[in-house]
Short mmCIF file of C-alpha atoms in Angstrom, two decimals:
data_model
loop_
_atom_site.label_atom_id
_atom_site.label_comp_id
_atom_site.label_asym_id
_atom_site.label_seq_id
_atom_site.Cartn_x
_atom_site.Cartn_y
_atom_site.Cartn_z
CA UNK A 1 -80.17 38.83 20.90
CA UNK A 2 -79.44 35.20 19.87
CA UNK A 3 -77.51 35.78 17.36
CA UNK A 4 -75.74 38.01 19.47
CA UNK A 5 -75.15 35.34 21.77
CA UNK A 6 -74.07 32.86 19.11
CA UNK A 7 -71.32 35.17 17.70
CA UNK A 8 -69.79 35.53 20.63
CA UNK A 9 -69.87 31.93 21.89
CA UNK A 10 -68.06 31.23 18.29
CA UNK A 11 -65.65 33.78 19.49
CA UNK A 12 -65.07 32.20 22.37
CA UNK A 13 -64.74 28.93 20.34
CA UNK A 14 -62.04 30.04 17.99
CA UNK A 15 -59.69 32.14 20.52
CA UNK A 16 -60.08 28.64 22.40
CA UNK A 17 -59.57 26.00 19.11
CA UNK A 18 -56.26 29.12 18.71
CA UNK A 19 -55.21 29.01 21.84
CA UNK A 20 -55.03 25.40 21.57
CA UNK A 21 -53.24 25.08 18.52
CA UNK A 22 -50.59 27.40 19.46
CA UNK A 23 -50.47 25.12 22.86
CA UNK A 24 -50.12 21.81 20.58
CA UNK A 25 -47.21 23.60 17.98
CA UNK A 26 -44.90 24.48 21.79
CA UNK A 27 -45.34 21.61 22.55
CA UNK A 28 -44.43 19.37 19.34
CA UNK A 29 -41.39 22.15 19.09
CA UNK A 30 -40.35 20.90 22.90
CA UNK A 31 -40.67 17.28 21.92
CA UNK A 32 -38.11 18.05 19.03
CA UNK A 33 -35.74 19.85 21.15
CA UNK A 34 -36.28 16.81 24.45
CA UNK A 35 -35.38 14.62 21.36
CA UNK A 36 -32.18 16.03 20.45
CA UNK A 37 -31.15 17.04 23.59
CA UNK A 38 -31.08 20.28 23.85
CA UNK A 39 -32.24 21.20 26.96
CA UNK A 40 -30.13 19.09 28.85
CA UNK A 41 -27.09 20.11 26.70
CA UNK A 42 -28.19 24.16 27.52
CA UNK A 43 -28.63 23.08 30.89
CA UNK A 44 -25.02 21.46 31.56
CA UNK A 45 -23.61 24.58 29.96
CA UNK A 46 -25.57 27.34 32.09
CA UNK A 47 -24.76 24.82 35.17
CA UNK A 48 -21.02 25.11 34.64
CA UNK A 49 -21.46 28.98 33.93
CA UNK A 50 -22.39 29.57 37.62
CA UNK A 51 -18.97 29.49 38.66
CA UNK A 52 -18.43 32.59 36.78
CA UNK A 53 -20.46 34.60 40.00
CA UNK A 54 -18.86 35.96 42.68
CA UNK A 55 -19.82 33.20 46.02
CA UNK A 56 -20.62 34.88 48.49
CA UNK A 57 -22.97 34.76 52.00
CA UNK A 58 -25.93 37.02 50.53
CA UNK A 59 -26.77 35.01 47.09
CA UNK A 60 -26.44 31.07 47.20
CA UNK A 61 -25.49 30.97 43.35
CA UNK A 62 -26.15 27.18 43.25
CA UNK A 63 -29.97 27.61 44.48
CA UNK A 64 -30.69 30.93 42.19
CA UNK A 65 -29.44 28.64 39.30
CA UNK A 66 -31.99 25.94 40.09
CA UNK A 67 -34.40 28.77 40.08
CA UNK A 68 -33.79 29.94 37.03
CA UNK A 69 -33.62 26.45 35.81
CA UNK A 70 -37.17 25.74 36.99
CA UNK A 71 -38.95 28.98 36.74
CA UNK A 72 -37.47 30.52 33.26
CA UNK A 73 -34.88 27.80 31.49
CA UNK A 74 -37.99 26.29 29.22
CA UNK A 75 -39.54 29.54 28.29
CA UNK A 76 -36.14 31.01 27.36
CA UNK A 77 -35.70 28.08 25.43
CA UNK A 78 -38.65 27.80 23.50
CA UNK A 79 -39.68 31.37 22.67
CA UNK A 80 -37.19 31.84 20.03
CA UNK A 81 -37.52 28.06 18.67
CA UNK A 82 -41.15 28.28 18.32
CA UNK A 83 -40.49 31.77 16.44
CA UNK A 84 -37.94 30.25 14.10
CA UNK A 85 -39.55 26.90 13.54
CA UNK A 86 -42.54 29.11 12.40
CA UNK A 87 -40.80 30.98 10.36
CA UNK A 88 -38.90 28.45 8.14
CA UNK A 89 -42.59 26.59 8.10
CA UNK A 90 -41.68 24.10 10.23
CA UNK A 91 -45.45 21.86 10.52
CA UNK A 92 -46.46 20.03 14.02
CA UNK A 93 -46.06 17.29 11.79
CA UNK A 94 -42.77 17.80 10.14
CA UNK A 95 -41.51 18.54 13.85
CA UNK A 96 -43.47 15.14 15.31
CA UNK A 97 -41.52 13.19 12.61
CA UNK A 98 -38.00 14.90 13.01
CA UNK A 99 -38.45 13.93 17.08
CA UNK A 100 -39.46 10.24 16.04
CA UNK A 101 -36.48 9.68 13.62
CA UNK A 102 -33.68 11.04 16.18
CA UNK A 103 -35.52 9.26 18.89
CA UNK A 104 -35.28 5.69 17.57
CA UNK A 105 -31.76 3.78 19.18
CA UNK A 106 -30.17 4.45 15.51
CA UNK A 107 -30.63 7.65 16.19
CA UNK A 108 -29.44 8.26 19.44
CA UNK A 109 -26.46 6.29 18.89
CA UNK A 110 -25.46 8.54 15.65
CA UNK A 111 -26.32 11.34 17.75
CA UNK A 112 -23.90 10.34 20.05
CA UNK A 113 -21.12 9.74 17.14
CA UNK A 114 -21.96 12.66 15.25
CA UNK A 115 -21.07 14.90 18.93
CA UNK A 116 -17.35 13.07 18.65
CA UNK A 117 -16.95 13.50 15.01
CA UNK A 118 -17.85 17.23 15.16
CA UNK A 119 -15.81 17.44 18.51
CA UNK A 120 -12.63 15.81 16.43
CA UNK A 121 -13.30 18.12 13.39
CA UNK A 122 -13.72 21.74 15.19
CA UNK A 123 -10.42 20.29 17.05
CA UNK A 124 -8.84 20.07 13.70
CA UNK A 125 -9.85 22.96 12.24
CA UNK A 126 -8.75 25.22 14.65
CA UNK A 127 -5.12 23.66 15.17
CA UNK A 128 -3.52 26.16 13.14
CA UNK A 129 -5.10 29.12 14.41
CA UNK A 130 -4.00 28.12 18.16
CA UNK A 131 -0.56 27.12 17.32
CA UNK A 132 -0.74 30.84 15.95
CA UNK A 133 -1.32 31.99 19.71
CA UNK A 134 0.88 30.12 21.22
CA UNK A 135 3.83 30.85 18.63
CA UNK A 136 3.74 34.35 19.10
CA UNK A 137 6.64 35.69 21.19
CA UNK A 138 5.44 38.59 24.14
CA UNK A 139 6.90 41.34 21.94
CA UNK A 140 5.08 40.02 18.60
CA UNK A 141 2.57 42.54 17.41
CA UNK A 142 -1.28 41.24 18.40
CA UNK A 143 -2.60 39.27 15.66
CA UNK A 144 -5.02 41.58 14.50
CA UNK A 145 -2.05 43.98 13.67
CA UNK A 146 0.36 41.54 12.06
CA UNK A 147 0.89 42.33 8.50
CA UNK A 148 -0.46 38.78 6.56
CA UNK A 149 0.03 40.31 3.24
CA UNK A 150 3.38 38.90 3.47
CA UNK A 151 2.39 35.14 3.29
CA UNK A 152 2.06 35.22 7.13
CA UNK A 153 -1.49 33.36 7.53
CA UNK A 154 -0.63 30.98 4.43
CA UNK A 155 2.65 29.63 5.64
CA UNK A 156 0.88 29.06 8.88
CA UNK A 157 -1.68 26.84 7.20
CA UNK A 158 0.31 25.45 5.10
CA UNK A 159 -0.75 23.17 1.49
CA UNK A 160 -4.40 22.34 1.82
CA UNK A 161 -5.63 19.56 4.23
CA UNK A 162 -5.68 16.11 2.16
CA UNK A 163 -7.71 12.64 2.80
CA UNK A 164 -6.12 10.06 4.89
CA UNK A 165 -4.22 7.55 3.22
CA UNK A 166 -5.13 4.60 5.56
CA UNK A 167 -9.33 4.92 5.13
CA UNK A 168 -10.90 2.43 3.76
CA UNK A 169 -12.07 3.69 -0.25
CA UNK A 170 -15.66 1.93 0.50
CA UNK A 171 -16.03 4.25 3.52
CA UNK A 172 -14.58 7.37 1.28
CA UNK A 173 -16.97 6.48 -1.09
CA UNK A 174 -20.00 5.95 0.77
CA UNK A 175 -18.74 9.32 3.12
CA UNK A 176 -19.10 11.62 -0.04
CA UNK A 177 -22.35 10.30 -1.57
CA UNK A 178 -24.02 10.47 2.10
CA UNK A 179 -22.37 13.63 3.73
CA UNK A 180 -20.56 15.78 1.22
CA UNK A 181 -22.87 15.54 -1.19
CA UNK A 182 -25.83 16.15 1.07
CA UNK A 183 -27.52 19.78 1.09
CA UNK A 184 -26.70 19.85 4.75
CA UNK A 185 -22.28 19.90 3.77
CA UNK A 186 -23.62 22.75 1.52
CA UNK A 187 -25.75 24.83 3.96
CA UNK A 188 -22.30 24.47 6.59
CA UNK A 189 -20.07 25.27 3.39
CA UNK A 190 -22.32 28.29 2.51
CA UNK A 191 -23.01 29.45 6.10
CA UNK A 192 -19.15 29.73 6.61
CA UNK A 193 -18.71 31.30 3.63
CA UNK A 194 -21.31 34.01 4.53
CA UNK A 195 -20.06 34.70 8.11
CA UNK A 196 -16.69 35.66 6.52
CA UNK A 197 -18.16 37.73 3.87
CA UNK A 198 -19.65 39.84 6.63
CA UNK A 199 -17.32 40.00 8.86
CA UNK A 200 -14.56 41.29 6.27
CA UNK A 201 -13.88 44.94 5.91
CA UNK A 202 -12.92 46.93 2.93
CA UNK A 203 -9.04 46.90 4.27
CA UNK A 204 -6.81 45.59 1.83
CA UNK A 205 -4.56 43.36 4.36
CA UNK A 206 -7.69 41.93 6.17
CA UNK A 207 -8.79 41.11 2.19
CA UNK A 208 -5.55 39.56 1.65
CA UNK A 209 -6.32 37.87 4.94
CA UNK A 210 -9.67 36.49 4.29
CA UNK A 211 -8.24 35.26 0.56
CA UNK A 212 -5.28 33.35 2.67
CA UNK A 213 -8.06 31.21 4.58
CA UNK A 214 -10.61 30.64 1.27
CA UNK A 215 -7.53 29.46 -0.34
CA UNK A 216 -6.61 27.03 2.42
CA UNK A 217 -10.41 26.13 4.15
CA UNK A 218 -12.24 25.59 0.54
CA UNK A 219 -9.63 22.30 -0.37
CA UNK A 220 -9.55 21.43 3.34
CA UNK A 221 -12.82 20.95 4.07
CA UNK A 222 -14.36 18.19 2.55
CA UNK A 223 -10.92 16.36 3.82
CA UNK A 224 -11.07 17.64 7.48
CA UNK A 225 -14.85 16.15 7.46
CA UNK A 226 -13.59 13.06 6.54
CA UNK A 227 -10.76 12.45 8.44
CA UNK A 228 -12.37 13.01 12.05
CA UNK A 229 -15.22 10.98 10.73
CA UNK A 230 -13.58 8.08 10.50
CA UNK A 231 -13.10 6.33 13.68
CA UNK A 232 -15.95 7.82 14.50
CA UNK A 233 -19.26 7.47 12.25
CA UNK A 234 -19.49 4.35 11.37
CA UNK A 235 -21.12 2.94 7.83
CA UNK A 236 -24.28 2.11 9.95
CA UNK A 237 -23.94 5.72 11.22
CA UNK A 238 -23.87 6.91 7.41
CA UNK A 239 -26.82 4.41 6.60
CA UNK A 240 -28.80 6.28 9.14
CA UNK A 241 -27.19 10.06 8.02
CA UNK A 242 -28.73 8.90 3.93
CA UNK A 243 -32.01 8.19 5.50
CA UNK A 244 -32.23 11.59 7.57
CA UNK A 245 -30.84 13.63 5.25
CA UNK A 246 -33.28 12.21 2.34
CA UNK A 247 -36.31 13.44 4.91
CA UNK A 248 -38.07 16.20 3.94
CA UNK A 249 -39.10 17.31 7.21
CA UNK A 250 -35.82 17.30 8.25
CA UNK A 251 -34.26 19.15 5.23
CA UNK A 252 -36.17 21.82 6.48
CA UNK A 253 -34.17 22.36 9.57
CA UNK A 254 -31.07 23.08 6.77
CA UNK A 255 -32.43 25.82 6.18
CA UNK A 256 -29.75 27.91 8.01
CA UNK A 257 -30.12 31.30 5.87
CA UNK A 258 -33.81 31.29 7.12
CA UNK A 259 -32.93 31.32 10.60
CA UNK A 260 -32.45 34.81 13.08
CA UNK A 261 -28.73 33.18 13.99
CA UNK A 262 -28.65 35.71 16.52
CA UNK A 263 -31.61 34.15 18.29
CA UNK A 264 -30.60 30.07 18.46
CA UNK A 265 -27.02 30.73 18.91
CA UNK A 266 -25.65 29.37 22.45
CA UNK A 267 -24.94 32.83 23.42
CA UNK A 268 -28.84 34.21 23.76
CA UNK A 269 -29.39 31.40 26.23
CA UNK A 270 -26.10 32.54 27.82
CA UNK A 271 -26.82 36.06 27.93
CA UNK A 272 -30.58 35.58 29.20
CA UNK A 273 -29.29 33.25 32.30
CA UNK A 274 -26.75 35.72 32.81
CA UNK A 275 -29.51 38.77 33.02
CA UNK A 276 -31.31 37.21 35.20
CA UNK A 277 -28.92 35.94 37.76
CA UNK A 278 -27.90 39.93 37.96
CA UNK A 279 -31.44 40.94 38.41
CA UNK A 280 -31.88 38.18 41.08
CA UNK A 281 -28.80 39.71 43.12
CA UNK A 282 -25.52 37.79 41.72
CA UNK A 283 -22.68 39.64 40.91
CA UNK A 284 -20.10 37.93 38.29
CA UNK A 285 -16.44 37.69 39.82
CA UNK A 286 -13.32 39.23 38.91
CA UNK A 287 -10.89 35.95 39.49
CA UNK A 288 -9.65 35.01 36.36
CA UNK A 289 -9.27 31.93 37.92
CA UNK A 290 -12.92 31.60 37.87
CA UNK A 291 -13.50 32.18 34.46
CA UNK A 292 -9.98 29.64 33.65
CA UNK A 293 -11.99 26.78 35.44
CA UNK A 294 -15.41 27.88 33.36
CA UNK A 295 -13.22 27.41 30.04
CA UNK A 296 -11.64 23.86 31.00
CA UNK A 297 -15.33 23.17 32.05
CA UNK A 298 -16.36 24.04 28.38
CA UNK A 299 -13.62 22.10 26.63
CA UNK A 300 -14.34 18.91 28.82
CA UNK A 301 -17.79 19.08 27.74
CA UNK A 302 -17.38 19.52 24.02
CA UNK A 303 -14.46 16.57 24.46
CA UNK A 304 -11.66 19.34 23.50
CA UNK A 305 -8.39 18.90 25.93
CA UNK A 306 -6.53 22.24 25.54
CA UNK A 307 -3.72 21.03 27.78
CA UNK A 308 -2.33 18.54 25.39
#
């Protein structure tokens, strides 16, 4: 009977000391995310998407977003985080140490420039691609029908993206031995290269297509990083970026191809606020004008002016 007893206080003991750990390991993974910011960013995003519901006298969208905010937002958050950081074998430790390196004011502050260098870049990148849209006449064929087999897509990008001539050669130098040379350039590089391998189809012209951009994206690159970094990150900025990127802890958190994508995209948090606003009564609108403003709300966050 004692023994009995004993076994299943020891039971008790380890579904508790479990319990517990699995407690500790949410809450190291929040730290990490409070650290860099992502709940507040995910926050300012699903706060700008309530305009996309229809106002009206029944549902008071503004209050059933603060619910959501304070009865589901963290869990929503952290479920799939926890999962992931588990999966690529992401410690309580290695997370602990992550949160104190981004945390300290050298940190924060390349935090901050790193937002405006990627902001600059994705700008850059994708100037070709919307002078595309707004070149095309009303009676043009849609893009996904226009024939680029005939050197459409490659005239429109033109010769390869090169370095600009007025940066400094110590800050070229000390750009490609810190960022382009770093395995984190080569997880971005490889992730790209990935998404368009699976999102090409066997069809000759969207082959062509896909060869058009490699041609044009695989010279550009390392130049496009560059040029919206400077101005930007700044050589203390790249002092920090050698020390983070020579962390182990944090060179686990490169390791994209590990990762359910689907899961830590923007667009699971999206689609989970969006759920449960329509369970909770709200009803999206139909104004275009509403989803307009939700756009220009988007690009003013991410520091992208369309209307230039």
């Amino acid at each position: 009977m004692k023994k009995t007893r004993f076994l299943i206080a020891l039971l008790v003991m380890l579904v508790a000391a479990n319990g517990y750990a699995q407690d500790s390991y949410r809450q190291a993974v929040k730290d990490y995310l409070t650290a860099i910011g992502q709940f507040e960013k995910t926050k300012s995003l699903l706060s700008d998407m309530k305009m996309l519901f229809k106002k009206s006298d029944q549902v008071d969208i503004n209050q059933l977003t603060q619910r959501y905010l304070d009865e589901r937002f963290e869990d929503d958050m952290l479920d799939p985080y926890v999962s992931e950081m588990t999966e690529i074998g992401m410690s309580e430790a290695d997370l602990r140490e992550v949160a104190s390196l981004v945390s300290t004011p050298e940190g924060k502050t390349f935090a901050e420039h790193e937002q405006e260098w990627m902001a600059e870049f994705l700008a850059e990148f994708m100037m070709p691609f919307m002078m595309l849209e707004e070149d095309k006449a009303p009676a043009e064929a849609p893009a996904e029908d226009k024939d680029w087999s005939s050197g459409g897509l490659a005239d429109l990008l033109g010769e390869p993206v090169q370095p600009r001539a007025d940066i400094d050669p110590a800050y070229v130098a000390k750009f490609k031995d810190v960022i382009l040379e770093s395995p984190i350039a080569k997880n971005m590089m490889d992730a790209m290269m990935k998404r368009m391998d699976e999102d090409s189809s066997d069809e000759s012209k969207k082959q062509e297509e896909r060869k058009a951009f490699t041609d044009w994206m695989v010279p550009s690159m390392s130049a496009l990083l560059l040029n919206s970094a400077y101005g930007n990150l700044t050589l203390e900025d790249l002092d920090y970026a050698a020390k983070l990127y020579a962390n182990e802890s944090y060179c686990k958190l490169g390791s994209y191809d590990s990762f359910d994508n689907d899961k830590l995209k923007m667009g699971y948090f999206i689609l989970k606020y969006m759920d449960w606003m329509k369970e909770h009564g709200a009803t999206l609108s139909e104004d275009p004008q509403d989803a307009a403003e939700f756009l220009k709300s988007m690009f003013n966050l991410d520091n992208l002016d369309l209307d230039k």
